[in-house]
Amino acid sequence: MSSKIIKSVSAVGSMTLLSRITGLIRDIIFANILGDKAAADVFFVAFRIPNFFRRIFGEGAFSAAFVPVFTDYRMHRSPEEVSSFLQLMLGRFGLLLLVISVIGVIGAPLLVSIMATGFLNDPLKFESAVSATRITFPYLFFISLVALAAGMLNTCGRFAAPAATPIFLNLCLIGAAIVLVPSVSSSPNALAIGVVISGLIQLIFQIPFLRRERLSIRPRIVAKPEDKVGLDGVKKVSKLIIPAIYGVSVAQISVFINTILASFLITGSISWLYYADRLMEFPVGVFGIALSTVILPHLSKIRHEKTGNAFSSSLDWASRWVVLICIPAMIGLILLAEALVTTIFYHGGFTTQGVRMTALSLIAFSVGMPAIVMVKIHATGFFAHQDTRTPVKVAMYAMALNIVFCLILVMPLKHVGLALATSLSMFINAIWLFLLLWRKNLYRPEPGWFLFLCRCTLACLLMAVFLWQFRGDASLWLELSIPDRSIRLLVLITVGGLVYILALLLSGMRPRQLVMPNNNKT
């Protein structure tokens, strides 16, 4: 089982890595064409609005509610009952998405006025954001159905194809930036067209893989008398998804609070936060999302099998990997912030001020990066038990604290304070979930954590000393050519990573210690 989990994480991670690389290329092109000016702020707001609803109705909330129920049906129900469940789920969920998409297109002015209130002071900026939002909103319909398809495939142990779908979003946006932006009067509108096209392509891409698993994709809204078991499953998902939607909404509301407050700051603030968040999300996506995506169906299966303390052992294994990967990644992002931003974004329309401001945002975001991944892992412990309420309550309190932190920090630190507020609230969220897992006896850390943390700390310190000594100052990176920056950064990252790995090995850590234990005690 352990080798299968690692193989699945590797498959998702490799596809996500490719997705993040194409996303990085996309953002480089954005920085070159849009820079950190008004057009960039407008598009990022317009794209964030449907993405907000996508995370609510699609990826996060739906996966948390759907995967455990679908796992139960696959293990204990007949193929006919599974098909009935999927058809009704697809039909009713699709109808809901269609209604929401139409409402979103009509209500775009209200949404923009709420989510980017500062744009009301600039009529041209406001109208441009409304126009782009109306174009992007149907993306919600397509990408949420993509999330449904991904939930089906992940439950069947097929992880690579769903993880590859975001690549099409990046490719479509790159194409829109190169082909449409020069020929369309509004750059945000041109990119918005690329967003919608990508949603349709991602949905079509999933269909052959669903057929290969013999999963029914014929939507039905009206239930037949023989659909009682399937309808019960839909009702169960609906019951679970309500608190899950609220929980994801809470997390996304925190993001929008940042956007609202940033819209009152100087032009460029939204873009600086966006670019910094994208860089911070690179390791989160490659590792954190891959691990949480794979571990949820695994934990759901363990729960049904009632296999001793394997549930706790699996969470412990995942938590160790979070520390092992995310702590050094956090240190690397902090120490190489200006080097990363300069190398990746400093050309075309991107300014030296944008480099400094984005780097400061990246440092603030990076502080909370390990907590963000740990929240994803700890939350799966509850989702696997079909408990979507507990993570919601914790997220609600974390959001309230995030608002407080934002209001306290935004005045003295401007946009950097907003990023730091997010990091602080995520640490509180992660610690709180851990304590609740402990209290519910769902997770007990395995022996050996103290020695494990000592080894990781020593390795991180040695890596940090190396990066600090050889990174150079900000002016050096600004003066270097793009090829020289890229080579220097690649060398720093590669050698820094080797220093970290070598330090771990010399301290006594071995790969076999990181394999998930096969605990079948009853």
Short mmCIF file of C-alpha atoms in Angstrom, two decimals:
data_model
loop_
_atom_site.label_atom_id
_atom_site.label_comp_id
_atom_site.label_asym_id
_atom_site.label_seq_id
_atom_site.Cartn_x
_atom_site.Cartn_y
_atom_site.Cartn_z
CA MET A 1 0.00 0.00 0.00
CA SER A 2 2.83 2.39 0.88
CA SER A 3 4.52 2.02 -2.52
CA LYS A 4 1.18 2.54 -4.24
CA ILE A 5 0.57 5.75 -2.26
CA ILE A 6 4.05 7.06 -3.04
CA LYS A 7 3.56 6.18 -6.72
CA SER A 8 0.23 8.02 -6.76
CA VAL A 9 1.71 11.07 -5.03
CA SER A 10 4.56 11.02 -7.55
CA ALA A 11 2.10 10.84 -10.46
CA VAL A 12 0.03 13.73 -9.15
CA GLY A 13 3.15 15.65 -8.18
CA SER A 14 4.76 15.27 -11.60
CA MET A 15 1.61 16.36 -13.40
CA THR A 16 1.17 19.23 -10.98
CA LEU A 17 4.82 20.18 -11.48
CA LEU A 18 4.25 20.35 -15.22
CA SER A 19 1.11 22.38 -14.57
CA ARG A 20 3.01 24.77 -12.29
CA ILE A 21 5.81 25.14 -14.84
CA THR A 22 3.35 26.06 -17.58
CA GLY A 23 1.63 28.33 -15.05
CA LEU A 24 4.97 29.98 -14.35
CA ILE A 25 5.48 30.55 -18.07
CA ARG A 26 1.97 31.98 -18.19
CA ASP A 27 2.72 34.40 -15.35
CA ILE A 28 6.02 35.42 -16.94
CA ILE A 29 4.09 36.34 -20.08
CA PHE A 30 1.51 38.19 -17.96
CA ALA A 31 4.28 40.13 -16.23
CA ASN A 32 5.79 40.97 -19.60
CA ILE A 33 2.53 42.09 -21.23
CA LEU A 34 0.48 43.42 -18.30
CA GLY A 35 3.24 44.17 -15.79
CA ASP A 36 1.95 45.36 -12.43
CA LYS A 37 -0.31 48.08 -13.82
CA ALA A 38 -4.08 48.64 -13.91
CA ALA A 39 -4.82 46.05 -16.63
CA ALA A 40 -3.17 43.35 -14.52
CA ASP A 41 -5.18 44.33 -11.44
CA VAL A 42 -8.39 44.20 -13.49
CA PHE A 43 -7.78 40.74 -14.94
CA PHE A 44 -6.67 39.23 -11.64
CA VAL A 45 -9.86 40.48 -9.98
CA ALA A 46 -12.03 39.22 -12.86
CA PHE A 47 -10.35 35.82 -12.80
CA ARG A 48 -10.43 35.55 -9.02
CA ILE A 49 -14.22 35.97 -8.83
CA PRO A 50 -15.18 32.79 -10.78
CA ASN A 51 -12.21 31.04 -9.16
CA PHE A 52 -13.73 31.92 -5.80
CA PHE A 53 -16.97 30.16 -6.70
CA ARG A 54 -15.08 27.31 -8.38
CA ARG A 55 -13.33 26.52 -5.10
CA ILE A 56 -16.66 26.73 -3.26
CA PHE A 57 -18.74 24.56 -5.60
CA GLY A 58 -15.97 22.65 -7.33
CA GLU A 59 -12.63 21.45 -6.12
CA GLY A 60 -12.42 21.85 -2.35
CA ALA A 61 -15.98 21.51 -1.09
CA PHE A 62 -17.17 18.98 -3.63
CA SER A 63 -14.18 16.66 -3.23
CA ALA A 64 -14.51 16.73 0.56
CA ALA A 65 -18.18 15.69 0.35
CA PHE A 66 -18.18 13.48 -2.75
CA VAL A 67 -15.06 11.29 -2.46
CA PRO A 68 -15.94 9.60 0.90
CA VAL A 69 -19.53 8.87 -0.26
CA PHE A 70 -18.41 7.60 -3.67
CA THR A 71 -15.79 5.41 -1.95
CA ASP A 72 -18.55 3.92 0.22
CA TYR A 73 -20.74 3.23 -2.82
CA ARG A 74 -17.92 1.59 -4.80
CA MET A 75 -17.12 -0.72 -1.88
CA HIS A 76 -20.64 -1.66 -0.78
CA ARG A 77 -23.11 -1.01 -3.63
CA SER A 78 -23.93 -2.71 -6.92
CA PRO A 79 -22.73 -1.23 -10.25
CA GLU A 80 -26.32 -0.24 -11.08
CA GLU A 81 -26.66 1.70 -7.82
CA VAL A 82 -23.30 3.39 -8.39
CA SER A 83 -24.37 4.46 -11.89
CA SER A 84 -27.68 5.78 -10.59
CA PHE A 85 -25.85 7.81 -7.96
CA LEU A 86 -23.38 9.29 -10.48
CA GLN A 87 -26.05 10.16 -13.07
CA LEU A 88 -28.24 11.98 -10.56
CA MET A 89 -25.22 13.66 -9.02
CA LEU A 90 -24.02 14.91 -12.40
CA GLY A 91 -27.45 16.11 -13.51
CA ARG A 92 -28.42 17.97 -10.37
CA PHE A 93 -24.97 19.39 -9.69
CA GLY A 94 -24.72 20.54 -13.33
CA LEU A 95 -28.11 22.27 -13.15
CA LEU A 96 -27.08 24.12 -9.98
CA LEU A 97 -23.84 25.25 -11.63
CA LEU A 98 -25.70 26.49 -14.70
CA VAL A 99 -28.05 28.61 -12.61
CA ILE A 100 -25.17 30.07 -10.60
CA SER A 101 -23.24 30.87 -13.79
CA VAL A 102 -26.18 32.77 -15.27
CA ILE A 103 -26.68 34.70 -12.03
CA GLY A 104 -22.97 35.49 -11.97
CA VAL A 105 -22.98 36.93 -15.49
CA ILE A 106 -26.01 39.10 -14.72
CA GLY A 107 -24.75 40.17 -11.31
CA ALA A 108 -21.15 40.91 -12.35
CA PRO A 109 -21.37 44.64 -11.44
CA LEU A 110 -22.52 43.79 -7.92
CA LEU A 111 -19.83 41.12 -7.50
CA VAL A 112 -17.04 43.46 -8.62
CA SER A 113 -18.33 46.27 -6.39
CA ILE A 114 -18.27 43.89 -3.41
CA MET A 115 -15.03 42.08 -4.11
CA ALA A 116 -12.97 45.01 -5.40
CA THR A 117 -14.69 47.93 -3.70
CA GLY A 118 -11.75 50.23 -4.34
CA PHE A 119 -12.43 50.02 -8.09
CA LEU A 120 -15.59 52.10 -7.59
CA ASN A 121 -13.30 55.13 -7.29
CA ASP A 122 -12.07 54.50 -10.85
CA PRO A 123 -15.05 54.08 -13.27
CA LEU A 124 -12.85 52.89 -16.16
CA LYS A 125 -11.20 50.24 -14.01
CA PHE A 126 -14.58 49.16 -12.61
CA GLU A 127 -16.24 48.77 -16.03
CA SER A 128 -13.26 46.87 -17.38
CA ALA A 129 -13.42 44.46 -14.44
CA VAL A 130 -17.17 43.94 -14.90
CA SER A 131 -16.73 43.18 -18.60
CA ALA A 132 -13.95 40.66 -17.99
CA THR A 133 -15.87 39.03 -15.12
CA ARG A 134 -18.91 38.45 -17.35
CA ILE A 135 -16.70 36.65 -19.85
CA THR A 136 -14.90 34.49 -17.28
CA PHE A 137 -17.89 33.48 -15.16
CA PRO A 138 -19.06 30.52 -17.33
CA TYR A 139 -15.67 29.00 -16.48
CA LEU A 140 -17.26 28.09 -13.15
CA PHE A 141 -19.69 25.70 -14.87
CA PHE A 142 -17.01 23.82 -16.78
CA ILE A 143 -14.32 23.65 -14.12
CA SER A 144 -16.70 22.48 -11.39
CA LEU A 145 -17.77 19.57 -13.59
CA VAL A 146 -14.07 18.91 -14.12
CA ALA A 147 -13.75 18.71 -10.33
CA LEU A 148 -16.60 16.17 -10.23
CA ALA A 149 -14.86 14.06 -12.86
CA ALA A 150 -11.58 14.35 -10.95
CA GLY A 151 -13.29 13.11 -7.78
CA MET A 152 -14.53 10.03 -9.64
CA LEU A 153 -11.13 9.26 -11.14
CA ASN A 154 -9.22 9.87 -7.89
CA THR A 155 -11.51 7.48 -6.05
CA CYS A 156 -10.72 4.86 -8.70
CA GLY A 157 -7.01 5.41 -8.11
CA ARG A 158 -6.51 7.38 -11.33
CA PHE A 159 -4.68 10.55 -10.31
CA ALA A 160 -2.50 11.63 -13.24
CA ALA A 161 -5.22 12.70 -15.68
CA PRO A 162 -7.10 14.97 -13.22
CA ALA A 163 -3.79 16.49 -12.11
CA ALA A 164 -2.90 17.25 -15.73
CA THR A 165 -6.04 19.24 -16.57
CA PRO A 166 -4.80 22.62 -15.22
CA ILE A 167 -2.10 22.50 -17.89
CA PHE A 168 -4.79 23.30 -20.45
CA LEU A 169 -5.77 26.45 -18.55
CA ASN A 170 -2.18 27.65 -18.68
CA LEU A 171 -1.77 26.79 -22.36
CA CYS A 172 -5.02 28.54 -23.28
CA LEU A 173 -4.04 31.67 -21.35
CA ILE A 174 -0.61 31.66 -22.95
CA GLY A 175 -2.28 31.39 -26.35
CA ALA A 176 -4.74 34.16 -25.50
CA ALA A 177 -1.90 36.41 -24.33
CA ILE A 178 0.09 35.86 -27.52
CA VAL A 179 -2.73 35.74 -30.09
CA LEU A 180 -5.73 37.64 -28.68
CA VAL A 181 -4.21 40.42 -26.56
CA PRO A 182 -2.56 42.17 -29.56
CA SER A 183 -5.81 42.03 -31.58
CA VAL A 184 -8.44 42.78 -28.88
CA SER A 185 -8.86 46.29 -27.49
CA SER A 186 -9.14 45.09 -23.88
CA SER A 187 -6.31 42.88 -22.58
CA PRO A 188 -8.39 41.57 -19.63
CA ASN A 189 -11.21 40.58 -22.00
CA ALA A 190 -8.79 38.76 -24.30
CA LEU A 191 -7.41 36.73 -21.42
CA ALA A 192 -10.94 36.10 -20.10
CA ILE A 193 -11.83 34.43 -23.42
CA GLY A 194 -8.85 32.12 -22.93
CA VAL A 195 -10.12 31.20 -19.46
CA VAL A 196 -13.54 30.07 -20.74
CA ILE A 197 -12.07 28.08 -23.64
CA SER A 198 -9.76 26.29 -21.20
CA GLY A 199 -12.69 25.21 -19.02
CA LEU A 200 -14.40 23.48 -21.96
CA ILE A 201 -11.19 21.77 -23.04
CA GLN A 202 -10.46 20.51 -19.52
CA LEU A 203 -13.94 18.97 -19.30
CA ILE A 204 -13.66 17.24 -22.68
CA PHE A 205 -10.20 15.93 -21.74
CA GLN A 206 -11.63 13.99 -18.75
CA ILE A 207 -14.33 12.12 -20.67
CA PRO A 208 -12.19 9.32 -22.22
CA PHE A 209 -10.67 8.51 -18.81
CA LEU A 210 -14.14 8.29 -17.25
CA ARG A 211 -15.27 5.94 -20.01
CA ARG A 212 -12.17 3.80 -19.47
CA GLU A 213 -13.22 3.32 -15.84
CA ARG A 214 -16.78 2.56 -17.03
CA LEU A 215 -18.18 5.43 -14.99
CA SER A 216 -21.57 6.72 -16.08
CA ILE A 217 -21.52 10.30 -17.34
CA ARG A 218 -25.12 10.57 -18.54
CA PRO A 219 -26.71 13.32 -16.45
CA ARG A 220 -30.22 12.86 -15.07
CA ILE A 221 -32.19 15.31 -12.96
CA VAL A 222 -35.41 13.37 -12.30
CA ALA A 223 -35.09 10.21 -10.17
CA LYS A 224 -36.88 6.98 -11.09
CA PRO A 225 -38.47 4.61 -8.51
CA GLU A 226 -35.46 2.26 -8.77
CA ASP A 227 -33.08 5.14 -8.02
CA LYS A 228 -33.73 5.19 -4.27
CA VAL A 229 -30.21 4.11 -3.28
CA GLY A 230 -28.60 6.48 -5.79
CA LEU A 231 -30.80 9.34 -4.63
CA ASP A 232 -29.83 8.63 -1.03
CA GLY A 233 -26.20 9.11 -2.06
CA VAL A 234 -26.98 12.44 -3.70
CA LYS A 235 -28.79 13.57 -0.56
CA LYS A 236 -25.85 12.50 1.56
CA VAL A 237 -23.39 14.45 -0.59
CA SER A 238 -25.73 17.45 -0.49
CA LYS A 239 -25.87 17.24 3.29
CA LEU A 240 -22.08 17.01 3.56
CA ILE A 241 -21.38 19.66 0.94
CA ILE A 242 -23.26 22.43 2.73
CA PRO A 243 -20.80 22.74 5.63
CA ALA A 244 -17.94 22.00 3.21
CA ILE A 245 -19.04 24.88 0.98
CA TYR A 246 -19.20 27.11 4.00
CA GLY A 247 -15.74 25.99 5.06
CA VAL A 248 -14.19 26.64 1.65
CA SER A 249 -16.12 29.92 1.49
CA VAL A 250 -14.53 30.98 4.76
CA ALA A 251 -11.06 30.30 3.38
CA GLN A 252 -11.82 32.11 0.12
CA ILE A 253 -13.44 35.02 1.93
CA SER A 254 -10.09 35.59 3.58
CA VAL A 255 -8.55 35.84 0.11
CA PHE A 256 -11.18 38.33 -0.96
CA ILE A 257 -10.74 40.42 2.13
CA ASN A 258 -7.14 40.80 1.02
CA THR A 259 -8.32 41.76 -2.48
CA ILE A 260 -10.84 44.29 -1.18
CA LEU A 261 -8.30 45.95 1.11
CA ALA A 262 -5.61 45.84 -1.58
CA SER A 263 -7.98 47.56 -4.04
CA PHE A 264 -7.81 50.64 -1.79
CA LEU A 265 -4.00 50.64 -1.85
CA ILE A 266 -1.84 51.99 -4.66
CA THR A 267 -2.16 50.53 -8.16
CA GLY A 268 -0.11 47.35 -8.38
CA SER A 269 -0.92 46.07 -4.90
CA ILE A 270 -3.31 43.38 -6.17
CA SER A 271 -0.77 42.30 -8.79
CA TRP A 272 2.09 42.14 -6.27
CA LEU A 273 0.01 39.88 -4.04
CA TYR A 274 -1.02 37.76 -7.03
CA TYR A 275 2.51 37.19 -8.34
CA ALA A 276 3.83 36.44 -4.84
CA ASP A 277 0.99 34.02 -4.16
CA ARG A 278 1.68 32.22 -7.43
CA LEU A 279 5.32 31.65 -6.47
CA MET A 280 4.37 30.48 -2.98
CA GLU A 281 1.71 28.16 -4.44
CA PHE A 282 4.32 26.42 -6.60
CA PRO A 283 5.57 24.07 -3.83
CA VAL A 284 2.08 23.94 -2.31
CA GLY A 285 0.66 22.70 -5.60
CA VAL A 286 3.44 20.32 -6.53
CA PHE A 287 3.58 18.62 -3.14
CA GLY A 288 0.73 19.71 -0.85
CA ILE A 289 -2.16 19.29 -3.27
CA ALA A 290 -0.67 16.04 -4.61
CA LEU A 291 -0.38 14.57 -1.11
CA SER A 292 -3.83 15.67 0.09
CA THR A 293 -5.46 14.50 -3.16
CA VAL A 294 -4.03 11.00 -2.80
CA ILE A 295 -4.40 10.65 0.97
CA LEU A 296 -8.17 11.38 1.07
CA PRO A 297 -9.34 8.26 -0.83
CA HIS A 298 -6.70 6.24 1.04
CA LEU A 299 -7.97 7.40 4.44
CA SER A 300 -11.59 6.89 3.37
CA LYS A 301 -10.81 3.27 2.48
CA ILE A 302 -8.94 2.68 5.78
CA ARG A 303 -11.91 4.06 7.70
CA HIS A 304 -14.26 1.55 6.06
CA GLU A 305 -11.82 -1.33 6.56
CA LYS A 306 -11.27 -0.38 10.25
CA THR A 307 -7.61 -1.44 10.05
CA GLY A 308 -6.15 -0.91 13.53
CA ASN A 309 -4.30 2.38 13.93
CA ALA A 310 -3.41 2.61 10.22
CA PHE A 311 -5.50 5.79 9.98
CA SER A 312 -3.35 7.61 12.52
CA SER A 313 -0.15 6.16 11.05
CA SER A 314 -1.09 7.42 7.59
CA LEU A 315 -1.74 10.93 8.89
CA ASP A 316 1.56 10.81 10.74
CA TRP A 317 3.40 9.72 7.61
CA ALA A 318 1.86 12.57 5.61
CA SER A 319 2.65 15.10 8.36
CA ARG A 320 6.32 14.11 8.38
CA TRP A 321 6.52 14.62 4.66
CA VAL A 322 5.00 18.09 5.06
CA VAL A 323 7.77 19.04 7.49
CA LEU A 324 10.45 17.39 5.35
CA ILE A 325 9.49 19.25 2.16
CA CYS A 326 7.74 22.45 3.20
CA ILE A 327 10.11 23.81 5.86
CA PRO A 328 13.15 23.93 3.52
CA ALA A 329 10.90 25.22 0.72
CA MET A 330 9.74 28.03 3.01
CA ILE A 331 13.32 28.96 3.90
CA GLY A 332 14.34 28.89 0.24
CA LEU A 333 11.46 31.15 -0.79
CA ILE A 334 12.27 33.64 1.96
CA LEU A 335 16.01 33.83 1.30
CA LEU A 336 15.68 33.84 -2.50
CA ALA A 337 12.57 36.02 -2.73
CA GLU A 338 14.13 38.92 -4.64
CA ALA A 339 16.21 36.56 -6.76
CA LEU A 340 13.11 34.59 -7.75
CA VAL A 341 10.96 37.64 -8.52
CA THR A 342 13.72 39.37 -10.48
CA THR A 343 14.58 36.27 -12.51
CA ILE A 344 11.00 35.32 -13.32
CA PHE A 345 9.14 38.62 -13.66
CA TYR A 346 11.59 41.51 -14.17
CA HIS A 347 11.23 42.26 -17.87
CA GLY A 348 8.73 43.92 -20.18
CA GLY A 349 6.17 45.93 -18.21
CA PHE A 350 7.39 44.82 -14.76
CA THR A 351 9.09 47.54 -12.71
CA THR A 352 11.88 47.57 -10.12
CA GLN A 353 9.28 48.73 -7.59
CA GLY A 354 7.21 45.67 -8.54
CA VAL A 355 10.22 43.45 -7.83
CA ARG A 356 10.68 44.86 -4.33
CA MET A 357 7.01 44.84 -3.43
CA THR A 358 6.36 41.36 -4.81
CA ALA A 359 9.42 39.98 -2.99
CA LEU A 360 8.19 41.39 0.32
CA SER A 361 4.77 39.81 -0.30
CA LEU A 362 6.43 36.49 -1.13
CA ILE A 363 8.36 36.50 2.14
CA ALA A 364 5.17 37.16 4.11
CA PHE A 365 3.20 34.48 2.26
CA SER A 366 6.03 31.94 2.55
CA VAL A 367 5.99 32.09 6.35
CA GLY A 368 2.58 30.38 6.29
CA MET A 369 3.27 27.92 3.47
CA PRO A 370 3.94 24.86 5.70
CA ALA A 371 0.75 25.62 7.65
CA ILE A 372 -1.30 25.79 4.45
CA VAL A 373 -0.19 22.30 3.45
CA MET A 374 -0.64 20.94 6.97
CA VAL A 375 -4.23 22.25 7.02
CA LYS A 376 -4.91 20.33 3.80
CA ILE A 377 -3.55 17.12 5.34
CA HIS A 378 -5.26 17.47 8.73
CA ALA A 379 -8.60 18.35 7.12
CA THR A 380 -8.58 15.06 5.17
CA GLY A 381 -8.64 13.25 8.53
CA PHE A 382 -12.08 14.71 9.14
CA PHE A 383 -13.31 14.47 5.54
CA ALA A 384 -12.49 10.74 5.45
CA HIS A 385 -14.89 10.31 8.40
CA GLN A 386 -17.52 12.29 6.48
CA ASP A 387 -17.11 15.10 9.01
CA THR A 388 -17.10 18.35 7.05
CA ARG A 389 -18.37 20.44 9.94
CA THR A 390 -15.33 20.41 12.20
CA PRO A 391 -12.88 21.90 9.65
CA VAL A 392 -15.56 24.49 8.87
CA LYS A 393 -15.77 25.68 12.45
CA VAL A 394 -12.00 25.95 12.67
CA ALA A 395 -11.82 27.79 9.33
CA MET A 396 -14.51 30.20 10.51
CA TYR A 397 -12.53 31.18 13.59
CA ALA A 398 -9.34 31.39 11.54
CA MET A 399 -11.10 33.72 9.09
CA ALA A 400 -12.21 35.97 11.92
CA LEU A 401 -8.64 36.15 13.18
CA ASN A 402 -7.42 36.80 9.63
CA ILE A 403 -9.74 39.80 9.37
CA VAL A 404 -8.41 41.13 12.67
CA PHE A 405 -4.82 40.61 11.57
CA CYS A 406 -5.54 42.31 8.21
CA LEU A 407 -7.04 45.38 9.84
CA ILE A 408 -4.13 45.59 12.29
CA LEU A 409 -1.35 45.08 9.74
CA VAL A 410 -2.64 46.75 6.55
CA MET A 411 -1.95 50.30 7.71
CA PRO A 412 1.68 49.89 8.83
CA LEU A 413 2.70 47.20 6.30
CA LYS A 414 0.28 47.88 3.39
CA HIS A 415 -0.06 44.85 1.06
CA VAL A 416 2.67 42.94 2.92
CA GLY A 417 0.51 43.07 6.05
CA LEU A 418 -2.31 41.36 4.16
CA ALA A 419 -0.02 38.50 3.15
CA LEU A 420 1.36 38.17 6.68
CA ALA A 421 -2.16 38.11 8.13
CA THR A 422 -2.99 35.12 5.91
CA SER A 423 0.11 33.27 7.13
CA LEU A 424 -0.64 33.87 10.79
CA SER A 425 -4.25 32.71 10.49
CA MET A 426 -3.20 29.54 8.64
CA PHE A 427 -0.83 28.56 11.47
CA ILE A 428 -3.66 28.92 13.96
CA ASN A 429 -5.90 26.85 11.67
CA ALA A 430 -3.32 24.05 11.39
CA ILE A 431 -2.63 23.87 15.13
CA TRP A 432 -6.33 23.88 15.95
CA LEU A 433 -7.09 21.01 13.55
CA PHE A 434 -4.23 18.98 15.01
CA LEU A 435 -5.55 19.44 18.54
CA LEU A 436 -9.03 18.35 17.48
CA LEU A 437 -7.66 15.27 15.70
CA TRP A 438 -5.85 14.44 18.94
CA ARG A 439 -8.95 14.97 21.07
CA LYS A 440 -11.07 12.77 18.78
CA ASN A 441 -8.34 10.11 18.95
CA LEU A 442 -7.95 10.18 15.17
CA TYR A 443 -4.26 11.04 15.22
CA ARG A 444 -1.45 10.19 17.61
CA PRO A 445 2.08 11.16 16.47
CA GLU A 446 4.32 8.13 16.13
CA PRO A 447 7.54 7.79 18.16
CA GLY A 448 10.65 9.47 16.78
CA TRP A 449 9.35 12.96 16.07
CA PHE A 450 11.95 14.71 18.27
CA LEU A 451 14.91 13.15 16.48
CA PHE A 452 13.20 13.69 13.12
CA LEU A 453 12.73 17.42 13.83
CA CYS A 454 16.33 17.78 15.06
CA ARG A 455 17.64 16.30 11.83
CA CYS A 456 15.39 18.50 9.68
CA THR A 457 16.34 21.62 11.67
CA LEU A 458 20.07 20.95 11.29
CA ALA A 459 19.70 20.33 7.55
CA CYS A 460 17.62 23.49 7.10
CA LEU A 461 20.18 25.60 9.00
CA LEU A 462 23.04 24.37 6.83
CA MET A 463 21.03 25.01 3.66
CA ALA A 464 20.10 28.50 4.91
CA VAL A 465 23.75 29.36 5.64
CA PHE A 466 24.70 28.34 2.10
CA LEU A 467 21.91 30.36 0.47
CA TRP A 468 22.59 33.41 2.63
CA GLN A 469 26.31 33.31 1.81
CA PHE A 470 26.00 32.97 -1.96
CA ARG A 471 22.66 34.55 -2.94
CA GLY A 472 24.06 38.09 -3.50
CA ASP A 473 22.17 41.34 -2.96
CA ALA A 474 19.15 42.66 -4.84
CA SER A 475 21.13 45.08 -7.04
CA LEU A 476 23.24 42.20 -8.39
CA TRP A 477 20.16 40.36 -9.64
CA LEU A 478 18.77 43.51 -11.28
CA GLU A 479 22.03 44.07 -13.17
CA LEU A 480 22.42 40.51 -14.46
CA SER A 481 21.04 39.48 -17.84
CA ILE A 482 18.06 37.11 -17.93
CA PRO A 483 20.20 34.05 -18.88
CA ASP A 484 22.74 34.85 -16.14
CA ARG A 485 19.98 35.28 -13.55
CA SER A 486 18.41 31.98 -14.56
CA ILE A 487 21.67 30.02 -14.40
CA ARG A 488 22.67 31.57 -11.06
CA LEU A 489 19.24 30.87 -9.54
CA LEU A 490 19.19 27.29 -10.83
CA VAL A 491 22.64 26.65 -9.32
CA LEU A 492 21.60 28.11 -5.96
CA ILE A 493 18.42 26.01 -5.80
CA THR A 494 20.16 22.81 -6.93
CA VAL A 495 23.16 23.10 -4.63
CA GLY A 496 20.98 24.29 -1.73
CA GLY A 497 18.78 21.23 -2.19
CA LEU A 498 21.82 18.94 -2.29
CA VAL A 499 23.17 20.52 0.90
CA TYR A 500 19.83 19.82 2.60
CA ILE A 501 19.64 16.20 1.42
CA LEU A 502 23.28 15.49 2.26
CA ALA A 503 22.85 16.98 5.75
CA LEU A 504 19.82 14.73 6.32
CA LEU A 505 21.77 11.64 5.27
CA LEU A 506 24.80 12.53 7.38
CA SER A 507 22.54 13.09 10.40
CA GLY A 508 21.34 9.50 10.09
CA MET A 509 18.05 9.82 8.20
CA ARG A 510 17.41 7.06 5.68
CA PRO A 511 14.76 6.72 2.94
CA ARG A 512 13.26 3.61 4.60
CA GLN A 513 12.34 5.78 7.60
CA LEU A 514 10.01 7.80 5.36
CA VAL A 515 8.00 4.85 4.05
CA MET A 516 4.43 4.60 5.26
CA PRO A 517 4.24 1.83 7.89
CA ASN A 518 2.07 -1.20 7.13
CA ASN A 519 0.08 -1.27 10.33
CA ASN A 520 -2.61 -3.92 10.28
CA LYS A 521 -3.07 -4.40 13.98
CA THR A 522 -6.61 -4.96 15.09
#
